[in-house]
Short mmCIF file of C-alpha atoms and ligand atoms in Angstrom, two decimals:
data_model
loop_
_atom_site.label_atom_id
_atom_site.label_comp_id
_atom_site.label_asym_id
_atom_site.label_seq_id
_atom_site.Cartn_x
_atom_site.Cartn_y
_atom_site.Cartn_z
CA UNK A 1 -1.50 -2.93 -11.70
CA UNK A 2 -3.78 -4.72 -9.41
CA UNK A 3 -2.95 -3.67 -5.79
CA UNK A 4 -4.39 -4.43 -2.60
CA UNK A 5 -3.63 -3.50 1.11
CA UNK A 6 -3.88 -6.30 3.74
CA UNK A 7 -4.57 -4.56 7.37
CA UNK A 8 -4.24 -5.60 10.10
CA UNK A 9 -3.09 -5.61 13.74
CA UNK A 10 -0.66 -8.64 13.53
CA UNK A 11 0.10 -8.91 17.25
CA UNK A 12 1.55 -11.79 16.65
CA UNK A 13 1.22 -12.56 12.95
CA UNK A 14 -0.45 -16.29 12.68
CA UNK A 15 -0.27 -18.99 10.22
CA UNK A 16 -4.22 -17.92 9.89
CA UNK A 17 -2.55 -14.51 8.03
CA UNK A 18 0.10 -16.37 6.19
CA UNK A 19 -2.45 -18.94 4.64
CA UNK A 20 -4.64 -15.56 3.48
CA UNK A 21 -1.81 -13.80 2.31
CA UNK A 22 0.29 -16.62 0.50
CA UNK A 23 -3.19 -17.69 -1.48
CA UNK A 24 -3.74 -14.22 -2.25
CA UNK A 25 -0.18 -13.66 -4.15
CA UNK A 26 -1.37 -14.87 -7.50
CA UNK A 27 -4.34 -12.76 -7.27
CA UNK A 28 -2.21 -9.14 -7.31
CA UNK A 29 0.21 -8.02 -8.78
CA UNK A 30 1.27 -5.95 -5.31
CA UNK A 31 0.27 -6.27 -1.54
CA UNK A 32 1.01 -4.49 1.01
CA UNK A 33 0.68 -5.63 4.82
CA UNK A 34 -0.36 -2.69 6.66
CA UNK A 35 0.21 -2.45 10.49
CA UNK A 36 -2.87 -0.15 11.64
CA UNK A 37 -1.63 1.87 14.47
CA UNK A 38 -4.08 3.00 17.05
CA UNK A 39 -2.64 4.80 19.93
CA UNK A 40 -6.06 4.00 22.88
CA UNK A 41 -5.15 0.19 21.75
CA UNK A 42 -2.82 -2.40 23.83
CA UNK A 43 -0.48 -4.30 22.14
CA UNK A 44 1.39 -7.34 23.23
CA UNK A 45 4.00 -6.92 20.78
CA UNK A 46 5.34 -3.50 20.17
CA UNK A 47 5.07 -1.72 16.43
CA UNK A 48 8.81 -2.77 15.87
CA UNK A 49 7.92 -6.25 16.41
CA UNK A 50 5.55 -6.99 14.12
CA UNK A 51 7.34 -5.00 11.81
CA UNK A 52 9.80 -7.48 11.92
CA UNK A 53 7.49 -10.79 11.94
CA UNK A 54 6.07 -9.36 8.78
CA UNK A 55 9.76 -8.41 6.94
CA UNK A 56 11.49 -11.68 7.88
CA UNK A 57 8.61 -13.54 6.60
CA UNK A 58 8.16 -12.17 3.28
CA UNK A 59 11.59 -10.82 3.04
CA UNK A 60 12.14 -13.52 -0.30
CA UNK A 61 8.61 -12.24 -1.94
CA UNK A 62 8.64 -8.84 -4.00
CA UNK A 63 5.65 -8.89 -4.54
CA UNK A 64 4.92 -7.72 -0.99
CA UNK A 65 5.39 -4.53 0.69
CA UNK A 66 5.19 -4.04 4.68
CA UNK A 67 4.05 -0.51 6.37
CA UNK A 68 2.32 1.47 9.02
CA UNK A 69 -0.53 3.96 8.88
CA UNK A 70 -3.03 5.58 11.13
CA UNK A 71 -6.46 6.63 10.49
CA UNK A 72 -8.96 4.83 7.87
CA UNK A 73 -8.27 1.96 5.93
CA UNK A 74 -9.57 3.28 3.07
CA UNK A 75 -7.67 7.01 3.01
CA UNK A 76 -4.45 5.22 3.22
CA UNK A 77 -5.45 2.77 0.55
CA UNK A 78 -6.11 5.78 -1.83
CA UNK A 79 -2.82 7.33 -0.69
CA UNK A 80 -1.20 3.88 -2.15
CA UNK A 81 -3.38 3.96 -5.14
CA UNK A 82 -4.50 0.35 -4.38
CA UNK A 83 -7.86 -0.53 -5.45
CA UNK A 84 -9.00 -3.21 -3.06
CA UNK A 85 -8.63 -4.33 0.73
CA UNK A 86 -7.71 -8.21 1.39
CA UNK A 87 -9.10 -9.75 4.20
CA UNK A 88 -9.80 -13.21 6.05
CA UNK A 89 -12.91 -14.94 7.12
CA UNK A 90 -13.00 -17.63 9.97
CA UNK A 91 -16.73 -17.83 10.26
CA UNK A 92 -20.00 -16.00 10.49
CA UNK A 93 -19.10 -13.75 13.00
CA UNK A 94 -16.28 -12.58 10.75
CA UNK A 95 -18.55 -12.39 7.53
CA UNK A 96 -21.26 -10.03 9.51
CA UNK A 97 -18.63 -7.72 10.99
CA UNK A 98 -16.49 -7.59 7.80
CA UNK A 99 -19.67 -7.30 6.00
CA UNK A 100 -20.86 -3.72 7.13
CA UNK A 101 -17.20 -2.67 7.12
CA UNK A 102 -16.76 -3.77 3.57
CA UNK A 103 -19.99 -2.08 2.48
CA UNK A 104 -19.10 0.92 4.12
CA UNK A 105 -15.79 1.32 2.80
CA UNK A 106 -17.37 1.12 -0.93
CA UNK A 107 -20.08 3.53 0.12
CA UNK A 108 -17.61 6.41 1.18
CA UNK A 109 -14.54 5.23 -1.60
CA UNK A 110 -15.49 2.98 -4.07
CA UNK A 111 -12.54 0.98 -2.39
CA UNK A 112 -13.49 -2.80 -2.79
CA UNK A 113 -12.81 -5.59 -0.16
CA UNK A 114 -11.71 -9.42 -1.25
CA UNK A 115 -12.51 -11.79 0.81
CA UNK A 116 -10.67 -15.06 1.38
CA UNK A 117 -12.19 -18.17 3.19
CA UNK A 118 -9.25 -19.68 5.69
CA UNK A 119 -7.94 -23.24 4.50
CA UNK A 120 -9.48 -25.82 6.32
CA UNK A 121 -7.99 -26.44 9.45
CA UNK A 122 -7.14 -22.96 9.88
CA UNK A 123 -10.07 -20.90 11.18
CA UNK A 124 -9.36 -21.39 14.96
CA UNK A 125 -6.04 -19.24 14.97
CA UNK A 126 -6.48 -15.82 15.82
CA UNK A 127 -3.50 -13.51 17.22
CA UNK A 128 -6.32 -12.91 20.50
CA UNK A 129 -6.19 -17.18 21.26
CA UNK A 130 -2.16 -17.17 20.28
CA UNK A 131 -1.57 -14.11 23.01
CA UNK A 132 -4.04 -16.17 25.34
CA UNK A 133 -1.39 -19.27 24.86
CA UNK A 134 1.78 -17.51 25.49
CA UNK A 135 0.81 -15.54 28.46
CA UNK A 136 0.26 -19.16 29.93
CA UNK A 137 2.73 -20.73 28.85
CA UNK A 138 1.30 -23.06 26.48
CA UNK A 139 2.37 -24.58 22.94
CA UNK A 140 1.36 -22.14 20.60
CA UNK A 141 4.37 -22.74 18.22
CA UNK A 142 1.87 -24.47 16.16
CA UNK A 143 0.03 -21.37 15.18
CA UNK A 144 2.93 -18.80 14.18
CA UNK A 145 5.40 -18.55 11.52
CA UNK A 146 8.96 -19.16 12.34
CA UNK A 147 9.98 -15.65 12.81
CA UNK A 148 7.20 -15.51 15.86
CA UNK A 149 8.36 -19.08 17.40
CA UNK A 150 11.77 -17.27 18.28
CA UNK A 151 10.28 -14.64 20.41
P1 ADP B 201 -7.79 -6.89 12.90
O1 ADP B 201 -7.57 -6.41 14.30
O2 ADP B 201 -7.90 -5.79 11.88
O3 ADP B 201 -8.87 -7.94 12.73
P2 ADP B 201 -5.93 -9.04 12.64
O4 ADP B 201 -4.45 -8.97 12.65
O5 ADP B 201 -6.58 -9.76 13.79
O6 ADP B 201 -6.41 -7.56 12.53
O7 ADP B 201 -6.46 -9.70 11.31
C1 ADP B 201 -6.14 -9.21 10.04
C2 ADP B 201 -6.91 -9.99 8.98
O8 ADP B 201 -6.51 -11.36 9.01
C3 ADP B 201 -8.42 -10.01 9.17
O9 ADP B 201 -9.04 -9.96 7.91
C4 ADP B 201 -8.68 -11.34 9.79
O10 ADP B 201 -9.99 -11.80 9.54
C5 ADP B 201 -7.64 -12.18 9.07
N1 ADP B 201 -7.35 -13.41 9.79
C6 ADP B 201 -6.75 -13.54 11.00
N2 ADP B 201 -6.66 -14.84 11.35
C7 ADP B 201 -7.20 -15.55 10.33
C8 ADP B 201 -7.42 -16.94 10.07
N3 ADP B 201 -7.10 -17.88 10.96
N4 ADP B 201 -8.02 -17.28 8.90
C9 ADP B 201 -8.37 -16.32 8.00
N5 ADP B 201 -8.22 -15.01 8.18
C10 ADP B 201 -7.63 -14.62 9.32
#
C-alpha cells in the first residue's frame, strides 16, 4: 500500500494545497494531511480550524485521512507506516529549502519526499499572502476552498 503523509501548517488551507493534493490522489493509494503542531508558533487559525477546513474538504474522498502530530515529520511518518512525504513547489526558493529537508529526511529514515510542481497559475498562493489579505480586508476568496470562504 503506497502511503504518503502531506504536512503542513494549513493556516488557512489554499487552493495552492488542494491543486497538490487532488493531483496527488492517483499517485497513493492513502494520504494523510498532517497538521504539524508547534507550540513557540502563531497561528491565525486555531488547531480546530484547520481541522475542519481539511475534513469538510475531503470529507467525500476515502482515500484521505486528516491528523495532528508534533515533533519530526519523519518519526510520525514511520509511526503511520507511510513510505514517502508529499510536498509542493512554487519556485526556487521552495526547491532549495525543500531540497536539504528532503535529503535530510532520507539520510536519518530512508523516508522519501515527492515533489509536485503547482499548476500553472497557482504558485503565488501561499496561506502567509492569504492571512496578509484577510487581515486587510481584501478579496482573498479567490485563493481558498469553500470551506475557508465561510470563515
Ligand atoms: P509549511 O509551513 O510546512 O510550509 P504549508 O501549509 O505552508 O506548511 O505548506 C504545506 C505544503 O504545501 C508545502 O509543501 C508547500 O510547499 C505546499 N504548498 C503551499 N502552497 C502551495 C502552492 N500554491 N503550490 C504548490 N504547493 C504549495
Amino acid at each position: 500500500m503506497k502511503k504518503a503523509v502531506f504536512p503542513g501548517s494549513f493556516d488557512p488551507l489554499t487552493l495552492g494545497h488542494t491543486d497538490i493534493i487532488d493531483r496527488a490522489l492517483p499517485l497513493f493509494d492513502e494520504i494523510i494531511l498532517a497538521i504539524g503542531t508547534n507550540s513557540s508558533k502563531k497561528y491565525m487559525f486555531s488547531l480546530q480550524e484547520r481541522l475542519h477546513f481539511l475534513k469538510e474538504t475531503y470529507k467525500n474522498e476515502s482515500k484521505i485521512k486528516v491528523d495532528t502530530y508534533s515533533g519530526l515529520t519523519i518519526d510520525y511518518c514511520k509511526s503511520q507506516d507511510a513510505a514517502f512525504i508529499l510536498r509542493g513547489l512554487r519556485n526556487a526558493q521552495d526547491l532549495e529549502f525543500e531540497k536539504s529537508i528532503g535529503q535530510t529526511n532520507y539520510k536519518m529514515s530512508g523516508i522519501d519526499s515527492d515533489f509536485l510542481l503547482s499548476s500553472s497559475g497557482k504558485a503565488h498562493i501561499s496561506s502567509t499572502v492569504v492571512r496578509d489579505v484577510m487581515q486587510h480586508n481584501g478579496n482573498y476568496e479567490f485563493m481558498v476552498p469553500d470551506v475557508v470562504k465561510k470563515k
